mmCIF file of C-alpha atoms in Angstrom:
data_model
loop_
_atom_site.group_PDB
_atom_site.id
_atom_site.type_symbol
_atom_site.label_atom_id
_atom_site.label_comp_id
_atom_site.label_asym_id
_atom_site.label_seq_id
_atom_site.Cartn_x
_atom_site.Cartn_y
_atom_site.Cartn_z
ATOM 1 C CA ASP A 17 21.708 2.988 2.512
ATOM 2 C CA ALA A 18 18.746 4.077 4.575
ATOM 3 C CA GLY A 19 15.375 2.635 3.692
ATOM 4 C CA ILE A 20 13.333 -0.486 3.870
ATOM 5 C CA THR A 21 14.558 -3.717 2.338
ATOM 6 C CA GLN A 22 12.827 -7.013 1.742
ATOM 7 C CA SER A 23 14.327 -10.427 1.108
ATOM 8 C CA PRO A 24 14.096 -12.582 -0.816
ATOM 9 C CA ARG A 25 12.747 -10.610 -3.771
ATOM 10 C CA TYR A 26 11.630 -13.811 -5.497
ATOM 11 C CA LYS A 27 10.810 -17.176 -3.979
ATOM 12 C CA ILE A 28 9.352 -20.383 -5.352
ATOM 13 C CA THR A 29 8.296 -23.026 -2.851
ATOM 14 C CA GLU A 30 6.057 -26.040 -2.564
ATOM 15 C CA THR A 31 2.792 -26.544 -0.750
ATOM 16 C CA GLY A 32 3.323 -27.361 2.912
ATOM 17 C CA ARG A 33 6.768 -25.819 3.249
ATOM 18 C CA GLN A 34 7.587 -23.064 5.704
ATOM 19 C CA VAL A 35 8.681 -19.756 4.217
ATOM 20 C CA THR A 36 9.954 -16.627 5.939
ATOM 21 C CA LEU A 37 9.996 -13.230 4.278
ATOM 22 C CA MET A 38 12.326 -10.713 5.845
ATOM 23 C CA CYS A 39 11.843 -6.977 6.258
ATOM 24 C CA HIS A 40 14.399 -4.523 7.587
ATOM 25 C CA GLN A 41 14.116 -0.742 7.981
ATOM 26 C CA THR A 42 16.768 1.754 8.965
ATOM 27 C CA TRP A 43 14.569 4.706 9.947
ATOM 28 C CA SER A 44 13.684 3.430 13.448
ATOM 29 C CA HIS A 45 10.019 3.770 12.513
ATOM 30 C CA SER A 46 7.641 2.549 15.196
ATOM 31 C CA TYR A 47 5.049 1.052 12.879
ATOM 32 C CA MET A 48 5.618 -1.784 10.460
ATOM 33 C CA PHE A 49 3.154 -3.564 8.207
ATOM 34 C CA TRP A 50 2.818 -6.551 5.914
ATOM 35 C CA TYR A 51 0.485 -6.353 2.925
ATOM 36 C CA ARG A 52 -0.226 -8.755 0.131
ATOM 37 C CA GLN A 53 -1.180 -7.572 -3.330
ATOM 38 C CA ASP A 54 -3.297 -9.665 -5.659
ATOM 39 C CA LEU A 55 -5.129 -8.841 -8.874
ATOM 40 C CA GLY A 56 -8.677 -7.887 -8.053
ATOM 41 C CA HIS A 57 -7.991 -7.375 -4.353
ATOM 42 C CA GLY A 58 -5.503 -4.544 -4.204
ATOM 43 C CA LEU A 59 -3.356 -4.303 -1.087
ATOM 44 C CA ARG A 60 -4.665 -6.203 1.921
ATOM 45 C CA LEU A 61 -3.197 -5.907 5.396
ATOM 46 C CA ILE A 62 -1.927 -9.165 6.889
ATOM 47 C CA TYR A 63 -0.333 -8.039 10.179
ATOM 48 C CA TYR A 64 1.018 -4.859 11.642
ATOM 49 C CA SER A 65 3.127 -3.804 14.573
ATOM 50 C CA ALA A 66 3.008 -0.533 16.501
ATOM 51 C CA ALA A 67 6.305 -1.169 18.316
ATOM 52 C CA ALA A 68 8.720 -3.935 19.210
ATOM 53 C CA ASP A 69 6.928 -6.885 20.821
ATOM 54 C CA ILE A 70 3.503 -5.508 19.828
ATOM 55 C CA THR A 71 1.754 -7.085 16.860
ATOM 56 C CA ASP A 72 -1.849 -7.257 15.712
ATOM 57 C CA LYS A 73 -3.884 -8.909 13.006
ATOM 58 C CA GLY A 74 -4.990 -7.190 9.871
ATOM 59 C CA GLU A 75 -7.623 -8.143 7.334
ATOM 60 C CA VAL A 76 -6.149 -11.486 6.164
ATOM 61 C CA PRO A 77 -3.946 -12.983 8.932
ATOM 62 C CA ASP A 78 -4.819 -16.682 8.612
ATOM 63 C CA GLY A 79 -1.821 -18.857 7.738
ATOM 64 C CA TYR A 80 0.735 -16.195 8.667
ATOM 65 C CA VAL A 81 2.856 -15.555 11.740
ATOM 66 C CA VAL A 82 4.875 -12.440 12.595
ATOM 67 C CA SER A 83 7.291 -11.393 15.270
ATOM 68 C CA ARG A 84 9.031 -8.170 16.153
ATOM 69 C CA SER A 85 11.803 -8.601 18.660
ATOM 70 C CA LYS A 86 13.704 -5.591 17.298
ATOM 71 C CA THR A 87 12.311 -2.288 16.044
ATOM 72 C CA GLU A 88 14.049 -2.592 12.682
ATOM 73 C CA ASN A 89 12.974 -6.116 11.730
ATOM 74 C CA PHE A 90 9.548 -7.546 11.013
ATOM 75 C CA PRO A 91 9.678 -11.059 9.511
ATOM 76 C CA LEU A 92 6.588 -12.734 8.068
ATOM 77 C CA THR A 93 6.373 -16.537 8.219
ATOM 78 C CA LEU A 94 4.073 -18.795 6.258
ATOM 79 C CA GLU A 95 4.054 -21.877 8.469
ATOM 80 C CA SER A 96 2.667 -24.261 5.839
ATOM 81 C CA ALA A 97 2.429 -22.563 2.465
ATOM 82 C CA THR A 98 -0.670 -23.003 0.313
ATOM 83 C CA ARG A 99 -1.254 -22.118 -3.342
ATOM 84 C CA SER A 100 -3.635 -19.354 -2.289
ATOM 85 C CA GLN A 101 -0.666 -17.607 -0.664
ATOM 86 C CA THR A 102 0.947 -17.060 -4.050
ATOM 87 C CA SER A 103 1.162 -13.286 -4.131
ATOM 88 C CA VAL A 104 3.379 -10.239 -3.975
ATOM 89 C CA TYR A 105 4.134 -9.297 -0.377
ATOM 90 C CA PHE A 106 4.986 -5.747 0.620
ATOM 91 C CA CYS A 107 6.490 -4.609 3.860
ATOM 92 C CA ALA A 108 5.972 -0.994 4.904
ATOM 93 C CA SER A 109 6.903 1.257 7.784
ATOM 94 C CA SER A 110 5.579 4.481 9.274
ATOM 95 C CA GLY A 111 7.014 6.798 11.847
ATOM 96 C CA GLN A 112 3.777 8.013 13.379
ATOM 97 C CA GLY A 113 1.030 5.613 12.379
ATOM 98 C CA SER A 114 -0.679 8.415 10.488
ATOM 99 C CA GLY A 115 -0.896 6.621 7.156
ATOM 100 C CA GLU A 116 2.315 7.828 5.548
ATOM 101 C CA LEU A 117 3.722 4.467 4.584
ATOM 102 C CA PHE A 118 7.118 3.742 3.088
ATOM 103 C CA PHE A 119 7.131 0.500 1.158
ATOM 104 C CA GLY A 120 9.788 -2.008 0.285
ATOM 105 C CA GLU A 121 10.235 -3.323 -3.231
ATOM 106 C CA GLY A 122 8.150 -6.421 -2.588
ATOM 107 C CA SER A 123 8.712 -10.154 -2.352
ATOM 108 C CA ARG A 124 7.151 -12.204 -5.127
ATOM 109 C CA LEU A 125 6.174 -15.630 -3.763
ATOM 110 C CA THR A 126 4.989 -18.559 -5.844
ATOM 111 C CA VAL A 127 3.643 -21.666 -4.117
ATOM 112 C CA LEU A 128 3.505 -24.720 -6.370
ATOM 113 C CA GLN B 22 -19.041 -4.070 0.483
ATOM 114 C CA LYS B 23 -15.485 -2.759 0.605
ATOM 115 C CA GLU B 24 -14.632 0.143 2.899
ATOM 116 C CA VAL B 25 -12.784 1.873 0.051
ATOM 117 C CA GLU B 26 -13.997 1.815 -3.553
ATOM 118 C CA GLN B 27 -11.798 3.126 -6.332
ATOM 119 C CA ASP B 28 -12.798 3.824 -9.931
ATOM 120 C CA PRO B 29 -11.303 0.766 -11.639
ATOM 121 C CA GLY B 30 -10.048 2.127 -14.930
ATOM 122 C CA PRO B 31 -7.873 1.523 -16.807
ATOM 123 C CA LEU B 32 -7.443 5.044 -18.066
ATOM 124 C CA SER B 33 -5.638 6.008 -21.252
ATOM 125 C CA VAL B 34 -5.102 9.692 -22.014
ATOM 126 C CA PRO B 35 -2.973 11.759 -24.398
ATOM 127 C CA GLU B 36 0.019 13.650 -23.074
ATOM 128 C CA GLY B 37 -0.994 17.010 -21.607
ATOM 129 C CA ALA B 38 -4.479 15.899 -20.562
ATOM 130 C CA ILE B 39 -5.971 16.492 -17.138
ATOM 131 C CA VAL B 40 -6.558 13.253 -15.263
ATOM 132 C CA SER B 41 -9.089 12.695 -12.502
ATOM 133 C CA LEU B 42 -8.834 9.672 -10.202
ATOM 134 C CA ASN B 43 -11.535 9.012 -7.636
ATOM 135 C CA CYS B 44 -12.321 6.997 -4.517
ATOM 136 C CA THR B 45 -15.249 6.733 -2.152
ATOM 137 C CA TYR B 46 -15.251 5.336 1.350
ATOM 138 C CA SER B 47 -17.763 4.254 3.949
ATOM 139 C CA ASN B 48 -15.857 4.404 7.245
ATOM 140 C CA SER B 49 -16.303 7.760 8.984
ATOM 141 C CA ALA B 50 -13.379 6.959 11.305
ATOM 142 C CA PHE B 51 -10.816 7.495 8.555
ATOM 143 C CA GLN B 52 -8.625 10.422 9.554
ATOM 144 C CA TYR B 53 -5.909 10.564 6.917
ATOM 145 C CA PHE B 54 -6.161 10.323 3.152
ATOM 146 C CA MET B 55 -3.350 9.334 0.828
ATOM 147 C CA TRP B 56 -2.545 8.721 -2.790
ATOM 148 C CA TYR B 57 0.234 6.337 -3.759
ATOM 149 C CA ARG B 58 1.813 5.770 -7.148
ATOM 150 C CA GLN B 59 3.048 2.327 -8.089
ATOM 151 C CA TYR B 60 5.195 1.591 -11.104
ATOM 152 C CA SER B 61 5.228 -1.913 -12.526
ATOM 153 C CA ARG B 62 7.047 -4.406 -10.271
ATOM 154 C CA LYS B 63 7.835 -1.714 -7.720
ATOM 155 C CA GLY B 64 6.520 -0.858 -4.275
ATOM 156 C CA PRO B 65 3.948 1.934 -3.877
ATOM 157 C CA GLU B 66 5.357 5.371 -3.156
ATOM 158 C CA LEU B 67 3.516 8.103 -1.303
ATOM 159 C CA LEU B 68 2.387 10.876 -3.613
ATOM 160 C CA MET B 69 -0.041 13.000 -1.603
ATOM 161 C CA TYR B 70 -1.155 13.086 2.028
ATOM 162 C CA THR B 71 -3.997 15.078 3.572
ATOM 163 C CA TYR B 72 -5.997 15.013 6.773
ATOM 164 C CA SER B 73 -8.697 17.598 6.238
ATOM 165 C CA SER B 74 -11.388 18.412 3.724
ATOM 166 C CA GLY B 75 -10.321 20.697 0.923
ATOM 167 C CA ASN B 76 -7.607 20.804 -1.679
ATOM 168 C CA LYS B 77 -3.879 20.232 -1.401
ATOM 169 C CA GLU B 78 -1.628 21.056 -4.309
ATOM 170 C CA ASP B 79 1.875 19.822 -5.065
ATOM 171 C CA GLY B 80 3.182 20.763 -8.481
ATOM 172 C CA ARG B 81 0.991 19.142 -11.124
ATOM 173 C CA PHE B 82 -0.900 17.112 -8.527
ATOM 174 C CA THR B 83 -3.949 18.193 -6.523
ATOM 175 C CA ALA B 84 -5.584 16.037 -3.869
ATOM 176 C CA GLN B 85 -9.158 16.819 -2.951
ATOM 177 C CA VAL B 86 -11.014 15.489 0.077
ATOM 178 C CA ASP B 87 -14.725 15.865 0.774
ATOM 179 C CA LYS B 88 -15.440 14.262 4.134
ATOM 180 C CA SER B 89 -19.143 15.091 4.031
ATOM 181 C CA SER B 90 -19.533 13.066 0.828
ATOM 182 C CA LYS B 91 -16.828 10.539 1.749
ATOM 183 C CA TYR B 92 -15.094 11.167 -1.532
ATOM 184 C CA ILE B 93 -11.497 11.841 -2.480
ATOM 185 C CA SER B 94 -9.919 12.706 -5.803
ATOM 186 C CA LEU B 95 -6.500 13.150 -7.336
ATOM 187 C CA PHE B 96 -6.065 15.492 -10.272
ATOM 188 C CA ILE B 97 -3.015 15.412 -12.508
ATOM 189 C CA ARG B 98 -2.486 18.427 -14.740
ATOM 190 C CA ASP B 99 -0.398 18.394 -17.906
ATOM 191 C CA SER B 100 -0.011 14.634 -17.676
ATOM 192 C CA GLN B 101 3.285 13.139 -18.855
ATOM 193 C CA PRO B 102 4.221 9.665 -20.104
ATOM 194 C CA SER B 103 6.223 9.295 -16.876
ATOM 195 C CA ASP B 104 2.910 9.502 -14.984
ATOM 196 C CA SER B 105 1.934 6.132 -16.433
ATOM 197 C CA ALA B 106 1.494 3.931 -13.364
ATOM 198 C CA THR B 107 -1.116 2.483 -11.034
ATOM 199 C CA TYR B 108 -2.541 4.968 -8.558
ATOM 200 C CA LEU B 109 -3.808 3.734 -5.211
ATOM 201 C CA CYS B 110 -5.958 5.702 -2.839
ATOM 202 C CA ALA B 111 -5.642 4.875 0.855
ATOM 203 C CA MET B 112 -7.320 5.936 4.051
ATOM 204 C CA SER B 113 -6.055 5.542 7.573
ATOM 205 C CA SER B 114 -7.385 5.368 11.097
ATOM 206 C CA TRP B 115 -5.695 4.221 14.305
ATOM 207 C CA GLY B 116 -2.471 3.477 12.495
ATOM 208 C CA LYS B 117 -3.922 1.145 9.869
ATOM 209 C CA SER B 118 -4.361 1.999 6.205
ATOM 210 C CA THR B 119 -6.991 0.579 3.880
ATOM 211 C CA PHE B 120 -6.332 0.738 0.160
ATOM 212 C CA GLY B 121 -8.440 0.957 -2.940
ATOM 213 C CA ASP B 122 -7.782 -1.590 -5.678
ATOM 214 C CA GLY B 123 -5.932 0.921 -7.836
ATOM 215 C CA THR B 124 -6.437 2.643 -11.189
ATOM 216 C CA THR B 125 -3.929 2.023 -13.958
ATOM 217 C CA LEU B 126 -3.147 5.131 -15.978
ATOM 218 C CA THR B 127 -1.408 5.233 -19.335
ATOM 219 C CA VAL B 128 -0.331 8.582 -20.767
ATOM 220 C CA LYS B 129 0.391 8.345 -24.471
ATOM 221 C CA PRO B 130 2.986 10.654 -26.077
#
């Protein structure tokens, strides 16, 4: 089915471990984004990508790494997870970078 | 101070009421203005999208943008229990969107 899918949907890990959240879209959208959503902070942009091999920092990039070797995939890696990274992570894509975002269902990460 | 401020809510209204959701912003570079609806444990979905001052209507929903006052609103007419969700305003410039914190709406039958 066409759309944007995230995996895993739920993840529990321990402090210091590396975690990778996957995002895949089938629309061939140029733009892809990672947001985190926390109570009291709304959606905050972590990283975004305007095209394959082009990535840029958002509002809260510290502790995260992204890559985009293929247009359809945009993985987010937490190199050494911390408790403050417990959150719901949303991947989104956009065809034109005009603000019309299509979101995945989210990945709920708990860091113990 | 945040670039986008959204009326926090929560809002609880009876079925059939008119609902008004509001956001203000400080960044004049914002070019596009959106409203998203988010059901519990789901991703946000785009509800309304505008790029100019004025009103845009889609069924029971009307988005209003006032660039001179840096103010946007979403009106929901004849609200239904299925409208119960969190509503997020968002504004975009140069490909990046900034979101408000969301307003949770409950429509009671």
